[in-house]
Amino acid sequence: MFDKVLLSEKIANNIKALIIEQKLQPGEKLPNEIDLAGQLNVSRSTVREAIKTLVSKNVLEIRRGKGTYVCENPGIATDPLGVTFMNKKDLLLYLFETRLIIEPEMAALAAQRATEKNIKALEEAFHVLENQILEGKDHTKADIKFHNIIAKSTHNPIIRRIVPIINDSIVEGYQETKDIPESGEKVLGHHRRVLDAILEKDEAMARQYMREHIQSGMNQILQK
């Protein structure tokens, strides 16, 4: 039994190496069990145990009837910081403080490194955000996507993994501020300025506008 566990752990590591070598991106499908067993020269049951291990570590996800896929944020637990167990009264402020430390520099880096593909994705995300705000819809997901694309535009894999963790502040921040008059219009203005600065590759202004955006959100929370 012990040898079987060691073997499944070894195969789990081999599958992780396979993901890296084949440059499989989040959301991409892995080869099926039969093909993996053949590639790794082990039984299907060993592959199955290895996959279970990687699912528990949030590296892979199994979609019923479709197969096994690389997780959207491989290796990152759903709540790695344990925010679920923090005092809700203070949590939102802590999250905004964390964003204030990280995201202005992230925006500056994005202004420096964003590719044409990144810019196009960012503009598309902004237009979705704009339409949802103007129509009075819940723009939380569009807001998160906009920030995630900025993180992706840094081309820094660590930043790309940190930002989704602190995006909880965007979700909770929306719930706390959605009934404040002109809150949506203010958010739209901040995002437009950040976008323009990145388009113009102006690192200093991207940093400043992102700081102003997050500080504005913090001020709204503190005034409630």
PDB file of C-alpha atoms in Angstrom, residues 49-190:
ATOM      1  CA  GLU A  49      -4.888   8.084  -8.185  1.00  0.00           C
ATOM      2  CA  ALA A  50      -2.311  10.640  -9.363  1.00  0.00           C
ATOM      3  CA  ILE A  51      -5.063  12.747 -10.939  1.00  0.00           C
ATOM      4  CA  LYS A  52      -7.043  12.625  -7.678  1.00  0.00           C
ATOM      5  CA  THR A  53      -3.969  13.933  -5.877  1.00  0.00           C
ATOM      6  CA  LEU A  54      -3.599  16.811  -8.350  1.00  0.00           C
ATOM      7  CA  VAL A  55      -7.317  17.623  -8.125  1.00  0.00           C
ATOM      8  CA  SER A  56      -6.981  17.896  -4.329  1.00  0.00           C
ATOM      9  CA  LYS A  57      -4.089  20.328  -4.851  1.00  0.00           C
ATOM     10  CA  ASN A  58      -6.116  22.420  -7.314  1.00  0.00           C
ATOM     11  CA  VAL A  59      -3.814  21.636 -10.225  1.00  0.00           C
ATOM     12  CA  LEU A  60      -6.399  19.698 -12.221  1.00  0.00           C
ATOM     13  CA  GLU A  61     -10.173  19.600 -12.404  1.00  0.00           C
ATOM     14  CA  ILE A  62     -12.409  16.806 -13.695  1.00  0.00           C
ATOM     15  CA  ARG A  63     -15.357  17.847 -15.857  1.00  0.00           C
ATOM     16  CA  ARG A  64     -17.936  15.092 -16.001  1.00  0.00           C
ATOM     17  CA  GLY A  65     -18.275  13.594 -19.446  1.00  0.00           C
ATOM     18  CA  LYS A  66     -15.562  15.864 -20.855  1.00  0.00           C
ATOM     19  CA  GLY A  67     -12.243  14.893 -19.277  1.00  0.00           C
ATOM     20  CA  THR A  68      -9.480  16.328 -17.093  1.00  0.00           C
ATOM     21  CA  TYR A  69      -8.377  19.930 -17.432  1.00  0.00           C
ATOM     22  CA  VAL A  70      -5.712  22.236 -16.022  1.00  0.00           C
ATOM     23  CA  CYS A  71      -7.286  24.492 -13.376  1.00  0.00           C
ATOM     24  CA  GLU A  72      -7.744  28.187 -14.123  1.00  0.00           C
ATOM     25  CA  ASN A  73      -5.303  29.028 -11.305  1.00  0.00           C
ATOM     26  CA  PRO A  74      -3.278  25.814 -11.002  1.00  0.00           C
ATOM     27  CA  GLY A  75      -1.820  25.143  -7.586  1.00  0.00           C
ATOM     28  CA  ILE A  76      -3.750  27.928  -5.857  1.00  0.00           C
ATOM     29  CA  ALA A  77      -6.314  26.874  -3.280  1.00  0.00           C
ATOM     30  CA  THR A  78      -9.763  28.451  -3.275  1.00  0.00           C
ATOM     31  CA  ASP A  79      -8.980  30.449  -0.139  1.00  0.00           C
ATOM     32  CA  PRO A  80      -5.189  30.314   0.377  1.00  0.00           C
ATOM     33  CA  LEU A  81      -5.171  33.271   2.769  1.00  0.00           C
ATOM     34  CA  GLY A  82      -7.968  31.894   4.937  1.00  0.00           C
ATOM     35  CA  VAL A  83     -10.081  35.039   4.517  1.00  0.00           C
ATOM     36  CA  THR A  84     -13.202  32.967   5.193  1.00  0.00           C
ATOM     37  CA  PHE A  85     -12.223  32.888   8.853  1.00  0.00           C
ATOM     38  CA  MET A  86     -11.283  36.557   9.208  1.00  0.00           C
ATOM     39  CA  ASN A  87     -13.413  39.224  10.854  1.00  0.00           C
ATOM     40  CA  LYS A  88     -15.701  40.478   8.061  1.00  0.00           C
ATOM     41  CA  LYS A  89     -15.725  43.994   9.464  1.00  0.00           C
ATOM     42  CA  ASP A  90     -11.972  44.380   8.976  1.00  0.00           C
ATOM     43  CA  LEU A  91     -11.510  42.040   6.006  1.00  0.00           C
ATOM     44  CA  LEU A  92     -12.610  44.468   3.299  1.00  0.00           C
ATOM     45  CA  LEU A  93     -10.255  47.181   4.528  1.00  0.00           C
ATOM     46  CA  TYR A  94      -7.359  44.703   4.705  1.00  0.00           C
ATOM     47  CA  LEU A  95      -8.045  43.593   1.145  1.00  0.00           C
ATOM     48  CA  PHE A  96      -8.145  47.167  -0.132  1.00  0.00           C
ATOM     49  CA  GLU A  97      -4.914  47.957   1.707  1.00  0.00           C
ATOM     50  CA  THR A  98      -3.285  44.945   0.029  1.00  0.00           C
ATOM     51  CA  ARG A  99      -4.515  46.063  -3.380  1.00  0.00           C
ATOM     52  CA  LEU A 100      -3.191  49.560  -2.717  1.00  0.00           C
ATOM     53  CA  ILE A 101       0.272  48.101  -2.135  1.00  0.00           C
ATOM     54  CA  ILE A 102       0.264  45.783  -5.171  1.00  0.00           C
ATOM     55  CA  GLU A 103      -1.936  47.085  -7.969  1.00  0.00           C
ATOM     56  CA  PRO A 104      -0.477  50.553  -8.664  1.00  0.00           C
ATOM     57  CA  GLU A 105       2.911  48.969  -9.396  1.00  0.00           C
ATOM     58  CA  MET A 106       1.134  46.239 -11.349  1.00  0.00           C
ATOM     59  CA  ALA A 107      -0.497  48.887 -13.558  1.00  0.00           C
ATOM     60  CA  ALA A 108       2.850  50.600 -14.114  1.00  0.00           C
ATOM     61  CA  LEU A 109       4.415  47.300 -15.160  1.00  0.00           C
ATOM     62  CA  ALA A 110       1.497  46.611 -17.491  1.00  0.00           C
ATOM     63  CA  ALA A 111       1.991  50.028 -19.112  1.00  0.00           C
ATOM     64  CA  GLN A 112       5.584  49.041 -19.785  1.00  0.00           C
ATOM     65  CA  ARG A 113       5.029  45.465 -20.990  1.00  0.00           C
ATOM     66  CA  ALA A 114       1.507  45.136 -22.445  1.00  0.00           C
ATOM     67  CA  THR A 115       1.434  43.622 -25.930  1.00  0.00           C
ATOM     68  CA  GLU A 116      -1.053  44.491 -28.687  1.00  0.00           C
ATOM     69  CA  LYS A 117      -2.989  41.357 -27.745  1.00  0.00           C
ATOM     70  CA  ASN A 118      -3.114  42.475 -24.095  1.00  0.00           C
ATOM     71  CA  ILE A 119      -4.273  45.955 -25.115  1.00  0.00           C
ATOM     72  CA  LYS A 120      -7.049  44.567 -27.288  1.00  0.00           C
ATOM     73  CA  ALA A 121      -8.262  42.300 -24.468  1.00  0.00           C
ATOM     74  CA  LEU A 122      -8.131  45.186 -21.993  1.00  0.00           C
ATOM     75  CA  GLU A 123     -10.138  47.474 -24.277  1.00  0.00           C
ATOM     76  CA  GLU A 124     -12.749  44.764 -24.818  1.00  0.00           C
ATOM     77  CA  ALA A 125     -13.006  44.172 -21.057  1.00  0.00           C
ATOM     78  CA  PHE A 126     -13.424  47.910 -20.478  1.00  0.00           C
ATOM     79  CA  HIS A 127     -16.265  48.173 -23.005  1.00  0.00           C
ATOM     80  CA  VAL A 128     -18.117  45.291 -21.316  1.00  0.00           C
ATOM     81  CA  LEU A 129     -17.592  46.991 -17.947  1.00  0.00           C
ATOM     82  CA  GLU A 130     -18.775  50.316 -19.361  1.00  0.00           C
ATOM     83  CA  ASN A 131     -21.963  48.844 -20.827  1.00  0.00           C
ATOM     84  CA  GLN A 132     -22.847  47.007 -17.636  1.00  0.00           C
ATOM     85  CA  ILE A 133     -22.330  50.092 -15.476  1.00  0.00           C
ATOM     86  CA  LEU A 134     -24.351  52.338 -17.798  1.00  0.00           C
ATOM     87  CA  GLU A 135     -27.157  49.772 -17.851  1.00  0.00           C
ATOM     88  CA  GLY A 136     -27.128  49.538 -14.049  1.00  0.00           C
ATOM     89  CA  LYS A 137     -26.124  45.869 -14.047  1.00  0.00           C
ATOM     90  CA  ASP A 138     -23.898  43.989 -11.624  1.00  0.00           C
ATOM     91  CA  HIS A 139     -20.453  44.717 -13.104  1.00  0.00           C
ATOM     92  CA  THR A 140     -18.445  42.670 -10.598  1.00  0.00           C
ATOM     93  CA  LYS A 141     -17.220  39.977 -13.009  1.00  0.00           C
ATOM     94  CA  ALA A 142     -16.363  42.538 -15.688  1.00  0.00           C
ATOM     95  CA  ASP A 143     -14.431  44.571 -13.112  1.00  0.00           C
ATOM     96  CA  ILE A 144     -12.480  41.504 -11.995  1.00  0.00           C
ATOM     97  CA  LYS A 145     -11.716  40.559 -15.595  1.00  0.00           C
ATOM     98  CA  PHE A 146     -10.348  44.056 -16.288  1.00  0.00           C
ATOM     99  CA  HIS A 147      -7.962  43.815 -13.322  1.00  0.00           C
ATOM    100  CA  ASN A 148      -6.957  40.254 -14.222  1.00  0.00           C
ATOM    101  CA  ILE A 149      -6.020  41.331 -17.754  1.00  0.00           C
ATOM    102  CA  ILE A 150      -3.850  44.108 -16.313  1.00  0.00           C
ATOM    103  CA  ALA A 151      -2.153  41.479 -14.134  1.00  0.00           C
ATOM    104  CA  LYS A 152      -1.671  39.267 -17.195  1.00  0.00           C
ATOM    105  CA  SER A 153      -0.223  42.241 -19.090  1.00  0.00           C
ATOM    106  CA  THR A 154       2.675  42.435 -16.620  1.00  0.00           C
ATOM    107  CA  HIS A 155       3.897  39.072 -17.990  1.00  0.00           C
ATOM    108  CA  ASN A 156       4.905  38.242 -14.423  1.00  0.00           C
ATOM    109  CA  PRO A 157       3.520  34.807 -13.442  1.00  0.00           C
ATOM    110  CA  ILE A 158       3.662  35.594  -9.708  1.00  0.00           C
ATOM    111  CA  ILE A 159       1.526  38.718 -10.090  1.00  0.00           C
ATOM    112  CA  ARG A 160      -0.920  36.768 -12.256  1.00  0.00           C
ATOM    113  CA  ARG A 161      -1.406  34.357  -9.347  1.00  0.00           C
ATOM    114  CA  ILE A 162      -1.554  36.924  -6.546  1.00  0.00           C
ATOM    115  CA  VAL A 163      -4.222  39.174  -8.060  1.00  0.00           C
ATOM    116  CA  PRO A 164      -7.035  36.569  -8.216  1.00  0.00           C
ATOM    117  CA  ILE A 165      -6.501  35.950  -4.505  1.00  0.00           C
ATOM    118  CA  ILE A 166      -7.131  39.583  -3.596  1.00  0.00           C
ATOM    119  CA  ASN A 167      -9.976  39.978  -6.090  1.00  0.00           C
ATOM    120  CA  ASP A 168     -12.324  39.109  -3.237  1.00  0.00           C
ATOM    121  CA  SER A 169     -12.079  42.783  -2.332  1.00  0.00           C
ATOM    122  CA  ILE A 170     -13.635  43.714  -5.670  1.00  0.00           C
ATOM    123  CA  VAL A 171     -16.575  41.380  -5.062  1.00  0.00           C
ATOM    124  CA  GLU A 172     -17.183  42.545  -1.512  1.00  0.00           C
ATOM    125  CA  GLY A 173     -16.417  46.134  -2.413  1.00  0.00           C
ATOM    126  CA  TYR A 174     -19.142  46.103  -5.030  1.00  0.00           C
ATOM    127  CA  GLN A 175     -21.674  44.766  -2.535  1.00  0.00           C
ATOM    128  CA  GLU A 176     -20.713  47.480  -0.053  1.00  0.00           C
ATOM    129  CA  THR A 177     -20.771  50.407  -2.501  1.00  0.00           C
ATOM    130  CA  LYS A 178     -23.336  49.494  -5.181  1.00  0.00           C
ATOM    131  CA  ASP A 179     -26.062  51.653  -3.602  1.00  0.00           C
ATOM    132  CA  ILE A 180     -23.874  54.753  -3.277  1.00  0.00           C
ATOM    133  CA  PRO A 181     -25.017  57.414  -5.811  1.00  0.00           C
ATOM    134  CA  GLU A 182     -22.652  57.773  -8.790  1.00  0.00           C
ATOM    135  CA  SER A 183     -20.471  54.932  -7.499  1.00  0.00           C
ATOM    136  CA  GLY A 184     -20.625  53.223 -10.905  1.00  0.00           C
ATOM    137  CA  GLU A 185     -19.773  56.414 -12.773  1.00  0.00           C
ATOM    138  CA  LYS A 186     -16.767  56.978 -10.525  1.00  0.00           C
ATOM    139  CA  VAL A 187     -15.566  53.425 -11.107  1.00  0.00           C
ATOM    140  CA  LEU A 188     -15.933  53.905 -14.853  1.00  0.00           C
ATOM    141  CA  GLY A 189     -13.904  57.113 -14.793  1.00  0.00           C
ATOM    142  CA  HIS A 190     -11.107  55.500 -12.820  1.00  0.00           C
TER     143      HIS A 190
END
